[in-house]
Coordinates of C-alpha atoms in Angstrom, one line a residue:
M1 CA 66.0 62.1 24.7
K2 CA 68.6 60.1 26.6
M3 CA 70.4 63.3 27.4
K4 CA 67.2 64.7 28.9
T5 CA 66.5 61.5 30.9
F6 CA 70.1 61.5 32.2
S7 CA 69.8 65.1 33.3
I8 CA 66.6 64.4 35.2
L9 CA 68.2 61.4 36.9
T10 CA 71.2 63.4 37.7
L11 CA 69.0 66.1 39.3
A12 CA 67.1 63.4 41.2
V13 CA 70.3 62.0 42.6
L14 CA 71.6 65.4 43.5
L15 CA 68.3 66.2 45.2
L16 CA 68.3 62.9 47.1
S17 CA 71.9 63.6 48.2
F18 CA 70.9 67.1 49.3
M19 CA 68.0 65.7 51.3
A20 CA 70.2 63.1 52.9
A21 CA 72.5 65.8 54.1
I22 CA 69.6 67.5 56.0
P23 CA 69.2 66.1 59.5
M24 CA 65.7 64.6 59.7
K25 CA 63.8 64.4 63.0
S26 CA 62.6 60.8 63.2
A27 CA 59.4 59.9 64.9
S28 CA 59.7 58.3 68.3
A29 CA 58.8 54.7 68.4
F30 CA 57.0 55.1 71.8
D31 CA 55.3 58.0 73.6
T32 CA 56.8 57.0 76.9
K33 CA 60.3 58.3 77.6
L34 CA 63.0 57.5 80.2
A35 CA 64.9 60.8 80.1
A36 CA 68.0 62.4 81.8
R37 CA 67.5 66.1 81.9
P38 CA 69.1 69.2 83.5
I39 CA 67.1 69.9 86.6
D40 CA 66.8 73.6 85.7
D41 CA 65.7 72.8 82.1
L42 CA 63.3 69.9 82.2
L43 CA 62.6 70.2 78.4
G44 CA 66.3 70.0 77.5
T45 CA 69.0 67.4 77.5
D46 CA 72.3 69.3 77.4
I47 CA 74.3 70.8 80.3
H48 CA 76.8 73.4 79.3
K49 CA 79.6 74.7 81.6
W50 CA 82.1 77.4 80.8
S51 CA 85.6 77.7 82.3
D52 CA 85.4 81.5 82.8
V53 CA 82.3 81.0 85.1
D54 CA 82.3 77.3 86.2
H55 CA 85.2 75.6 87.9
P56 CA 86.2 72.2 89.3
G57 CA 84.4 71.8 92.6
D58 CA 81.2 73.4 91.3
T59 CA 78.1 71.2 91.1
F60 CA 75.1 70.7 88.8
E61 CA 72.0 68.5 89.0
I62 CA 70.1 66.2 86.6
S63 CA 66.7 64.6 86.9
V64 CA 66.0 61.1 85.6
R65 CA 62.3 61.1 84.7
A66 CA 59.6 58.8 83.4
E67 CA 57.6 60.9 80.9
D68 CA 54.1 60.2 79.6
V69 CA 54.1 56.7 81.2
V70 CA 51.0 54.6 81.7
G71 CA 50.7 52.1 84.6
L72 CA 54.0 52.7 86.2
F73 CA 54.6 50.5 89.3
G74 CA 58.4 50.2 89.4
W75 CA 61.7 51.2 87.8
E76 CA 65.3 50.3 87.5
F77 CA 68.0 51.9 85.4
V78 CA 71.7 52.5 85.0
L79 CA 73.2 55.9 84.1
T80 CA 76.8 56.0 82.8
W81 CA 79.3 58.8 82.2
T82 CA 83.0 59.2 81.5
P83 CA 84.8 58.6 84.8
G84 CA 87.2 61.2 86.0
M85 CA 85.4 64.0 84.2
I86 CA 82.6 64.4 86.7
N87 CA 81.6 62.6 89.9
C88 CA 78.2 61.8 91.2
T89 CA 78.0 62.9 94.9
L90 CA 74.3 62.7 95.9
E91 CA 71.1 60.9 95.0
E92 CA 67.6 62.0 95.9
L93 CA 64.8 59.5 95.2
N94 CA 61.1 60.1 94.7
F95 CA 59.4 57.9 97.2
N96 CA 55.9 59.4 96.8
I97 CA 55.0 58.3 93.3
W98 CA 52.5 55.7 94.6
G99 CA 51.7 57.6 97.8
A100 CA 53.6 58.1 101.0
G101 CA 55.2 54.9 102.2
N102 CA 53.9 52.8 99.3
F103 CA 57.2 51.7 97.9
L104 CA 59.8 48.9 98.2
G105 CA 63.5 49.7 98.0
P106 CA 65.8 51.3 97.2
W107 CA 67.3 48.0 96.0
V108 CA 70.8 49.0 95.1
S109 CA 73.5 50.0 97.6
P110 CA 75.9 51.6 97.0
S111 CA 74.3 53.1 94.0
I112 CA 77.2 55.4 92.9
D113 CA 80.4 54.1 91.4
N114 CA 82.6 57.0 90.3
V115 CA 85.5 54.8 89.5
A116 CA 83.4 53.1 86.8
G117 CA 81.3 56.2 86.1
T118 CA 77.9 54.5 86.8
Y119 CA 74.8 55.1 88.9
H120 CA 72.4 52.1 89.4
Q121 CA 69.2 52.2 91.4
S122 CA 65.7 50.6 91.5
L123 CA 62.4 51.3 93.3
T124 CA 59.0 49.5 93.1
G125 CA 55.5 50.3 94.3
K126 CA 53.5 48.3 96.8
A127 CA 49.9 48.1 98.0
P128 CA 47.9 50.0 98.8
G129 CA 49.6 52.0 96.1
T130 CA 48.4 51.6 92.5
P131 CA 50.1 52.0 89.1
K132 CA 50.4 55.6 88.0
D133 CA 50.0 57.4 84.7
G134 CA 51.8 60.7 83.9
T135 CA 55.2 62.2 84.2
F136 CA 57.3 61.6 87.3
W137 CA 60.8 62.3 88.4
L138 CA 62.5 59.1 89.6
A139 CA 65.9 60.3 90.9
N140 CA 67.6 63.7 91.1
L141 CA 71.4 63.3 91.0
T142 CA 74.1 65.9 92.0
F143 CA 77.4 65.9 90.1
V144 CA 80.6 67.8 90.9
I145 CA 83.0 69.0 88.2
I146 CA 86.4 67.2 88.3
Q147 CA 88.3 67.7 85.1
E148 CA 88.9 71.1 83.6
P149 CA 89.1 71.6 79.8
G150 CA 92.5 72.5 78.2
Y151 CA 93.0 75.6 76.1
G152 CA 90.4 75.7 73.3
E153 CA 89.0 72.3 74.4
V154 CA 85.4 71.1 75.0
L155 CA 85.0 68.1 77.4
H156 CA 81.9 66.0 76.6
T157 CA 80.3 62.9 78.1
E158 CA 77.0 61.4 77.4
L159 CA 74.7 60.8 80.5
H160 CA 73.7 57.5 79.0
L161 CA 70.6 55.6 80.3
Q162 CA 70.4 51.8 79.9
K163 CA 68.9 48.8 81.5
A164 CA 70.8 47.0 84.2
A165 CA 73.0 44.1 83.2
G166 CA 71.3 40.7 83.2
F167 CA 67.9 41.9 82.2
V168 CA 66.5 41.7 78.7
A169 CA 64.2 44.6 79.2
Y170 CA 63.7 46.0 82.6
C171 CA 63.5 49.8 83.1
L172 CA 59.9 50.9 83.5
L173 CA 57.5 48.2 84.9
D174 CA 53.8 47.8 85.2
S175 CA 52.0 46.0 88.0
G176 CA 52.5 42.7 86.2
S177 CA 56.3 43.2 86.1
N178 CA 56.1 43.7 82.4
E179 CA 58.3 46.3 80.7
I180 CA 56.5 49.4 79.6
P181 CA 57.8 50.1 76.1
H182 CA 59.7 53.4 76.0
D183 CA 62.4 55.4 74.3
Y184 CA 65.6 56.7 76.0
I185 CA 66.5 60.4 76.0
H186 CA 70.1 60.6 77.1
G187 CA 71.6 63.7 78.6
N188 CA 74.9 65.4 77.5
Y189 CA 77.4 67.3 79.6
Y190 CA 79.7 69.8 78.0
Y191 CA 82.5 71.8 79.7
H192 CA 83.8 74.5 77.3
W193 CA 87.1 76.3 77.6
A194 CA 86.2 80.0 77.5
P195 CA 88.6 83.0 77.2
P196 CA 89.2 84.5 80.6
T197 CA 87.7 87.9 81.3
E198 CA 90.9 89.3 82.9
Y199 CA 93.7 90.4 80.8
A200 CA 97.4 90.6 81.8
Y201 CA 99.5 93.8 81.5
L202 CA 103.1 94.9 81.8
E203 CA 104.3 97.6 84.1
V204 CA 107.5 99.6 84.9
D205 CA 108.2 99.5 88.6
P206 CA 108.7 102.0 90.1
E207 CA 106.5 104.0 87.7
D208 CA 108.0 107.3 88.8
N209 CA 111.8 107.6 89.2
I210 CA 112.4 111.1 90.3
F211 CA 115.8 112.1 91.8
A212 CA 117.4 115.2 93.3
G213 CA 120.5 116.1 95.3
K214 CA 122.9 114.4 92.8
N215 CA 125.9 115.5 90.8
I216 CA 126.7 112.8 88.3
Y217 CA 129.9 114.6 87.3
K218 CA 131.2 114.2 90.8
T219 CA 129.6 110.8 91.7
P220 CA 128.2 108.5 89.0
F221 CA 124.5 107.8 89.5
T222 CA 122.6 104.6 88.5
F223 CA 119.1 103.3 89.2
S224 CA 117.1 100.2 88.3
V225 CA 113.5 99.4 87.3
D226 CA 111.7 96.1 87.2
I227 CA 109.5 95.1 84.3
N228 CA 106.6 93.1 85.8
V229 CA 103.7 91.2 84.4
R230 CA 100.4 91.5 86.3
D231 CA 97.1 89.6 86.5
V232 CA 98.0 86.5 84.4
D233 CA 95.0 84.2 84.3
P234 CA 96.0 80.5 84.0
G235 CA 93.2 80.0 81.4
W236 CA 95.3 81.9 78.9
R237 CA 98.2 79.4 79.1
L238 CA 100.6 82.3 78.8
S239 CA 104.0 80.9 77.6
G240 CA 105.9 83.8 76.0
I241 CA 106.4 87.6 76.5
E242 CA 108.1 90.1 74.2
F243 CA 108.2 93.9 74.4
L244 CA 110.2 97.0 73.4
L245 CA 111.2 99.6 75.9
F246 CA 112.0 103.1 74.6
Y247 CA 114.2 105.6 76.5
N248 CA 116.0 108.9 75.9
T249 CA 119.6 108.1 75.0
S250 CA 120.7 111.7 75.5
V251 CA 120.2 111.3 79.3
L252 CA 120.4 107.5 79.9
D253 CA 122.4 104.4 79.1
I254 CA 121.5 100.8 79.9
L255 CA 124.2 99.1 82.0
S256 CA 122.6 95.7 82.4
V257 CA 119.5 93.6 81.9
T258 CA 118.9 90.7 84.3
E259 CA 116.4 87.9 83.7
G260 CA 113.4 87.7 86.0
T261 CA 111.7 84.7 87.7
F262 CA 108.1 84.8 86.6
F263 CA 108.1 81.5 84.6
E264 CA 110.5 79.7 87.0
P265 CA 107.8 77.9 89.1
F266 CA 105.9 76.7 86.0
C267 CA 108.5 75.0 83.7
V268 CA 111.7 73.1 83.7
A269 CA 113.6 75.6 81.6
E270 CA 113.3 79.2 80.4
F271 CA 114.4 81.3 77.4
F272 CA 115.6 84.8 77.9
F273 CA 116.9 87.2 75.3
F274 CA 117.6 91.0 75.2
E275 CA 119.1 93.4 72.7
D276 CA 119.9 97.0 73.3
F277 CA 119.8 99.5 70.4
P278 CA 121.5 102.5 72.1
T279 CA 121.5 104.7 69.0
E280 CA 117.7 104.3 68.7
G281 CA 117.0 104.3 72.5
K282 CA 115.3 101.0 72.3
L283 CA 115.6 97.7 74.2
R284 CA 114.0 94.4 73.0
V285 CA 113.3 91.7 75.6
A286 CA 111.9 88.2 75.0
Y287 CA 111.1 85.7 77.8
A288 CA 109.5 82.3 77.4
M289 CA 108.8 78.9 78.9
L290 CA 110.6 75.9 77.3
G291 CA 109.2 72.4 77.2
P292 CA 106.0 71.2 78.9
G293 CA 104.9 73.2 81.9
A294 CA 102.0 74.2 84.1
A295 CA 99.7 77.1 83.3
A296 CA 101.4 80.3 84.5
F297 CA 99.4 82.7 86.6
G298 CA 99.6 85.7 88.9
D299 CA 102.2 88.4 89.0
G300 CA 105.9 88.3 88.5
L301 CA 109.2 89.7 87.4
I302 CA 110.3 89.6 83.7
C303 CA 113.5 91.5 84.0
T304 CA 115.4 94.2 85.9
I305 CA 117.0 97.0 83.9
E306 CA 119.9 99.1 85.3
F307 CA 120.3 102.6 83.9
N308 CA 123.2 105.0 84.1
A309 CA 122.5 108.7 84.2
T310 CA 124.6 110.4 81.5
L311 CA 123.4 114.0 81.5
Q312 CA 122.5 116.6 84.1
H313 CA 121.9 120.3 84.0
Q314 CA 122.5 123.0 86.6
F315 CA 119.6 123.6 89.0
P316 CA 116.8 124.5 88.5
D317 CA 116.8 122.8 85.1
I318 CA 115.9 119.1 84.9
V319 CA 116.5 116.2 82.5
W320 CA 113.9 113.5 81.9
S321 CA 112.9 110.5 79.9
D322 CA 109.8 108.4 79.4
L323 CA 110.3 104.7 79.9
D324 CA 107.8 103.6 77.3
L325 CA 106.7 100.0 76.9
Q326 CA 105.5 99.1 73.4
V327 CA 104.4 96.0 71.5
D328 CA 107.2 94.7 69.3
V329 CA 105.4 95.4 66.0
E330 CA 108.8 95.7 64.3
N331 CA 109.2 92.0 65.0
G332 CA 105.8 91.0 63.8
M333 CA 104.0 91.0 67.2
G334 CA 100.5 92.2 67.7
S335 CA 100.5 91.6 71.5
Y336 CA 102.9 91.4 74.4
F337 CA 101.9 87.8 75.1
V338 CA 101.5 84.4 73.4
N339 CA 100.3 81.1 74.6
F340 CA 101.8 77.6 74.2
L341 CA 100.4 77.4 70.6
A342 CA 102.1 80.8 69.8
D343 CA 98.7 82.4 69.5
E344 CA 98.6 86.0 70.6
I345 CA 96.7 86.8 73.8
P346 CA 94.8 90.0 74.5
Y347 CA 96.3 92.5 77.0
D348 CA 95.4 95.4 79.1
P349 CA 97.2 98.8 78.7
E350 CA 100.7 98.9 79.9
V351 CA 101.9 101.1 82.8
D352 CA 104.9 103.1 81.5
G353 CA 107.6 104.6 83.6
Y354 CA 109.2 108.1 84.0
Y355 CA 112.7 109.3 84.9
E356 CA 113.6 112.8 86.1
L357 CA 116.9 114.1 87.5
A358 CA 117.0 117.6 89.1
G359 CA 119.9 119.8 88.3
Y360 CA 123.1 120.0 90.4
V361 CA 123.6 123.1 92.5
I362 CA 126.8 125.1 92.8
G363 CA 127.6 128.3 94.7
R364 CA 125.9 128.9 98.1
V365 CA 123.7 125.8 98.9
I366 CA 121.7 124.5 101.8
D367 CA 119.9 121.2 101.6
V368 CA 117.5 120.2 104.5
Y369 CA 116.4 116.6 104.9
T370 CA 115.3 114.1 107.5
Q371 CA 116.8 110.9 108.9
Y372 CA 115.3 108.7 106.2
P373 CA 117.6 107.3 103.5
D374 CA 117.9 109.0 100.1
P375 CA 115.5 109.6 98.3
F376 CA 112.9 109.2 101.1
G377 CA 114.4 111.9 103.4
G378 CA 113.9 114.9 101.0
Q379 CA 117.5 115.0 99.8
G380 CA 117.9 117.6 97.1
P381 CA 116.5 121.2 96.7
A382 CA 112.8 121.5 97.8
Q383 CA 112.2 117.8 98.0
P384 CA 109.6 116.2 100.4
S385 CA 110.3 113.7 103.0
D386 CA 108.5 110.4 103.8
M387 CA 105.8 110.7 106.5
F388 CA 105.9 110.7 110.3
W389 CA 103.4 109.4 112.7
P390 CA 102.3 110.4 116.3
Q391 CA 105.1 111.0 118.8
K392 CA 107.8 109.9 116.3
E393 CA 111.1 111.9 116.6
V394 CA 112.1 113.9 113.6
H395 CA 115.7 114.5 112.9
L396 CA 116.5 117.4 110.7
F397 CA 119.8 117.8 108.8
A398 CA 121.1 120.7 106.7
L399 CA 124.0 120.2 104.4
V400 CA 125.7 123.6 103.8
T401 CA 128.2 123.9 100.9
Y402 CA 129.8 126.5 98.7
N403 CA 130.7 125.2 95.2
E404 CA 130.1 121.7 96.7
W405 CA 132.6 122.1 99.5
P406 CA 131.3 121.9 103.1
V407 CA 131.0 125.2 105.0
Q408 CA 131.9 124.4 108.7
Q409 CA 130.9 126.0 112.0
K410 CA 127.9 127.9 110.6
P411 CA 124.7 128.4 112.6
V412 CA 121.7 127.1 110.7
S413 CA 118.1 128.1 111.6
F414 CA 115.2 125.5 111.3
E415 CA 111.6 126.7 111.5
V416 CA 108.8 124.1 111.7
R417 CA 105.2 124.9 111.0
A418 CA 102.0 122.9 111.4
P419 CA 99.4 122.7 108.6
D420 CA 97.5 125.7 110.0
G421 CA 100.6 127.8 109.9
T422 CA 101.4 127.6 113.7
I423 CA 105.1 127.9 114.3
M424 CA 105.7 124.7 116.3
T425 CA 109.4 125.2 117.0
I426 CA 112.5 127.2 115.9
L427 CA 115.8 125.5 116.4
T428 CA 119.5 126.3 115.6
G429 CA 122.2 123.8 114.7
V430 CA 125.9 124.3 113.8
T431 CA 127.5 122.6 110.8
N432 CA 130.2 120.1 111.5
E433 CA 133.3 119.2 109.6
T434 CA 131.2 117.8 106.7
G435 CA 129.0 120.8 106.6
V436 CA 126.0 119.2 108.2
A437 CA 123.9 120.8 111.0
H438 CA 121.5 118.6 113.0
V439 CA 118.5 119.3 115.3
S440 CA 115.5 117.2 116.3
F441 CA 112.0 117.4 117.8
R442 CA 109.2 114.9 118.5
M443 CA 105.8 115.1 116.7
N444 CA 103.2 116.6 119.0
W445 CA 100.4 114.6 120.5
P446 CA 98.3 116.9 122.7
C447 CA 95.5 115.8 125.1
E448 CA 92.8 117.5 123.1
N449 CA 92.0 116.8 119.4
P450 CA 95.5 115.6 118.5
E451 CA 94.4 114.5 115.0
D452 CA 93.9 118.2 114.2
L453 CA 97.7 118.3 113.7
F454 CA 97.5 115.8 110.8
G455 CA 98.4 117.1 107.4
V456 CA 101.4 118.6 105.7
W457 CA 104.1 120.1 107.9
T458 CA 106.7 122.5 106.5
V459 CA 110.3 123.0 107.5
V460 CA 112.4 125.9 106.3
A461 CA 116.2 126.0 106.9
T462 CA 118.3 129.1 106.4
V463 CA 122.0 130.0 106.6
D464 CA 124.1 133.0 105.9
I465 CA 127.0 132.3 103.6
A466 CA 129.3 135.3 103.2
C467 CA 126.5 137.8 103.9
I468 CA 124.0 136.1 101.6
V469 CA 121.1 134.1 103.1
V470 CA 120.1 130.9 101.3
N471 CA 117.3 128.5 102.2
D472 CA 115.7 125.2 101.5
T473 CA 112.2 124.0 102.2
L474 CA 111.1 120.5 103.1
Q475 CA 107.5 119.1 103.7
F476 CA 106.2 115.9 105.1
H477 CA 102.9 114.3 106.0
Y478 CA 101.9 113.8 109.6
D479 CA 99.3 110.9 110.0
Y480 CA 98.8 107.5 111.4
L481 CA 101.0 105.0 109.5
V482 CA 97.8 103.2 108.6
H483 CA 94.5 105.1 108.2
F484 CA 91.3 103.0 108.1
T485 CA 88.7 104.3 105.7
K486 CA 86.0 101.6 105.6
V487 CA 85.1 98.1 106.7
T488 CA 82.2 96.3 105.0
T489 CA 80.6 92.9 104.8
E490 CA 79.4 91.2 101.7
F491 CA 75.9 90.9 103.2
P492 CA 74.2 92.8 106.0
E493 CA 73.2 89.7 107.9
Y494 CA 74.3 86.1 108.2
G495 CA 72.9 82.8 109.6
H496 CA 74.8 80.5 111.8
C497 CA 77.5 78.4 110.2
A498 CA 77.8 80.9 107.4
Y499 CA 81.1 82.3 106.2
M500 CA 81.2 86.0 106.7
N501 CA 83.3 87.9 104.0
I502 CA 84.8 91.1 105.4
I503 CA 86.5 93.8 103.3
V504 CA 88.8 96.3 105.1
E505 CA 89.9 99.4 103.2
F506 CA 92.7 101.7 104.4
T507 CA 95.3 104.2 103.2
S508 CA 98.9 105.2 104.0
H509 CA 101.2 108.1 103.1
A510 CA 104.2 105.8 103.6
Q511 CA 106.7 105.9 100.8
Q512 CA 109.1 103.4 102.3
E513 CA 108.0 99.8 102.9
Y514 CA 106.6 98.7 106.2
W515 CA 105.2 95.4 107.4
V516 CA 101.9 95.6 109.3
I517 CA 99.3 93.2 110.6
I518 CA 95.6 93.8 110.0
A519 CA 93.5 91.8 112.6
V520 CA 89.8 91.3 112.5
T521 CA 87.6 90.0 115.3
L522 CA 83.9 89.4 115.6
H523 CA 82.1 90.0 119.0
D524 CA 78.5 88.9 119.2
E525 CA 75.6 90.8 120.9
L526 CA 76.7 89.5 124.3
N527 CA 80.3 90.7 123.6
Y528 CA 81.6 87.1 123.3
P529 CA 84.5 86.9 120.7
V530 CA 83.6 84.3 118.1
I531 CA 85.0 81.0 119.2
T532 CA 86.9 80.4 115.9
G533 CA 89.2 83.3 116.9
T534 CA 90.7 86.4 115.3
V535 CA 91.7 86.3 111.7
Y536 CA 94.6 88.4 110.4
A537 CA 96.8 89.2 107.4
N538 CA 100.3 90.4 107.0
V539 CA 100.3 93.4 104.7
T540 CA 103.3 95.3 103.2
I541 CA 102.6 99.0 102.7
G542 CA 104.6 101.6 100.9
G543 CA 105.1 103.2 97.6
A544 CA 103.0 106.3 98.1
V545 CA 103.7 109.5 96.2
F546 CA 103.9 112.7 98.3
C547 CA 100.4 114.2 98.7
T548 CA 98.7 111.1 97.3
P549 CA 98.1 108.3 99.8
E550 CA 98.3 104.7 98.6
E551 CA 95.0 102.8 98.8
Y552 CA 94.8 99.2 100.1
D553 CA 92.1 96.6 100.7
A554 CA 92.3 93.2 102.5
D555 CA 89.7 90.5 102.5
F556 CA 88.9 88.3 105.5
T557 CA 86.5 85.3 106.2
I558 CA 85.1 84.5 109.6
H559 CA 83.0 81.4 110.3
V560 CA 79.8 82.2 112.2
D561 CA 79.9 79.4 114.7
K562 CA 76.7 78.0 116.1
S563 CA 77.7 79.4 119.5
V564 CA 77.5 83.0 118.3
A565 CA 74.6 84.9 119.9
A566 CA 71.9 86.0 117.5
G567 CA 71.5 89.8 117.3
T568 CA 73.8 92.7 116.5
A569 CA 77.4 91.7 116.3
I570 CA 80.4 94.1 116.1
I571 CA 83.4 93.6 113.8
H572 CA 86.6 95.1 115.3
V573 CA 89.6 95.8 113.0
S574 CA 93.0 96.8 114.2
A575 CA 96.4 97.6 112.6
L576 CA 99.5 96.5 114.5
T577 CA 103.3 96.6 114.1
N578 CA 103.2 93.0 115.5
F579 CA 101.2 90.9 117.9
P580 CA 101.1 92.3 121.4
F581 CA 102.6 89.0 122.7
D582 CA 105.6 89.9 120.5
L583 CA 105.6 93.5 121.8
G584 CA 103.7 94.8 118.8
T585 CA 101.5 97.8 119.2
A586 CA 98.6 99.5 117.5
L587 CA 99.3 101.9 114.6
C588 CA 96.0 103.7 114.7
P589 CA 92.5 103.5 116.4
E590 CA 90.5 100.5 115.5
I591 CA 87.5 100.7 113.1
T592 CA 84.3 98.9 113.7
T593 CA 81.0 98.1 112.0
E594 CA 77.9 96.2 112.9
V595 CA 76.4 93.1 111.3
N596 CA 73.2 91.2 112.1
I597 CA 73.4 87.5 113.1
L598 CA 70.1 85.7 112.4
A599 CA 68.5 83.2 114.6
T600 CA 68.6 80.7 111.7
W601 CA 71.1 78.3 110.0
A602 CA 72.8 79.6 106.9

């Protein structure tokens, strides 16, 4: 019997403990509430912000409300929060609870103290206003986000309502200056760290490393590639990078590996390690921040790898190797990247590289190329040259050799054809003591439809060496150095004092790097340039692959000043070598688009 009683008591205690663990919703002591609620959720109390969407400088609003109140004729309250996390920037008071003009106050000025993290205000009714029943907003407050959460962190502060100091009970008053009994409903602000939506990735730069016109057995040949990291979001707190690079050891050796600079601006010291495994065709690289540092972001160089070419076949055979980036799973890695806690970070697919070396040529050889440096001039058999633009002079060279020894005083024929097959010119040059013949011509720019000549031009050079004719072919693009494709605005119309976002898209066939200026000007319907002036950007172009133009875009912002005439405005976009004041000139015709300026404020 005692055992049975003990068991029942035990069960009762366990049940009581279980019930105690369940959060119970207690009944409110009073129907009336003084509540701090999100202005966009007047039934809620919590404000949630996320670091991948919301950022310092963004704002939110709360509404302090008297709910289900009877006989309200005045109010005073203090709202507190954690200083430094958020700042209150604006108050809006409800002066119409008792009818227009039937109020006294506000009684507190200044009402906002962001150093202490407090807001204090009071307002009372006056005749002929009468006490009111119902639910009323008292003050709407605007806050700005100041502090950002750290990695994995949630910042929280209560938006705590309380009576002002010095009063026993004084928040909601009736007409007799008596406190109206009420409960407090405090608000809560949360700022959550959230994983960024953008992932970093690694790339081999240049991606394509294709060479011709070499003989490594006569002149050793080396080349270098950079391993870059791209699109690093500071929210990931990237602190370490490790990867493997695989290459073909039958055609390449690694001569050197040089540390990059990506982490330099973000820390006091760096760690860099590499190990080459030549028998396996594998390079391991590790790069990390040491000690405390700022959050790394953006793009940057991890290392530079110098390769030595060790094998070459006779033309037309080639040798090649992938430059293949891989996660170092052999070393226990599941990602290329880790954060300051050594947690692995997601990544986007890597951009691998490629190496190719054309065969060396012996016997009777002619190699036609332009004035651009190797490899941009088309050096090597059947290699293309970098582009030319209107009225630019083209210098053609032909190296004539027999078993790699120059053939002197030989006439060389050059034929140049436009994209439609028209023979534009035929020229003859004579080889000098180094076996090189030289001729030149200037790119045509006729009076009618000159752009019809744009496209791929072809050059064929021939020479007779001991009664056998040999030839080489070279092609190049003829176009503007910059070719505009589109200019758009974020919206089709803007009010005065708005900020107009403009996106300019353009292409270039340039393989070598060039520095250009993209300039954007807004003219209103009366043809006045916007008073805030022209905006511009310095852009470096280059890196195109033959027959595939490189695509670019540039973003600009123009302030629509109040002096801009309403109506249809025109955006003018130009590409320049430099400012005309500095003797710069246009690289192509301008592109324009229309946008509507409204007769309103933004």
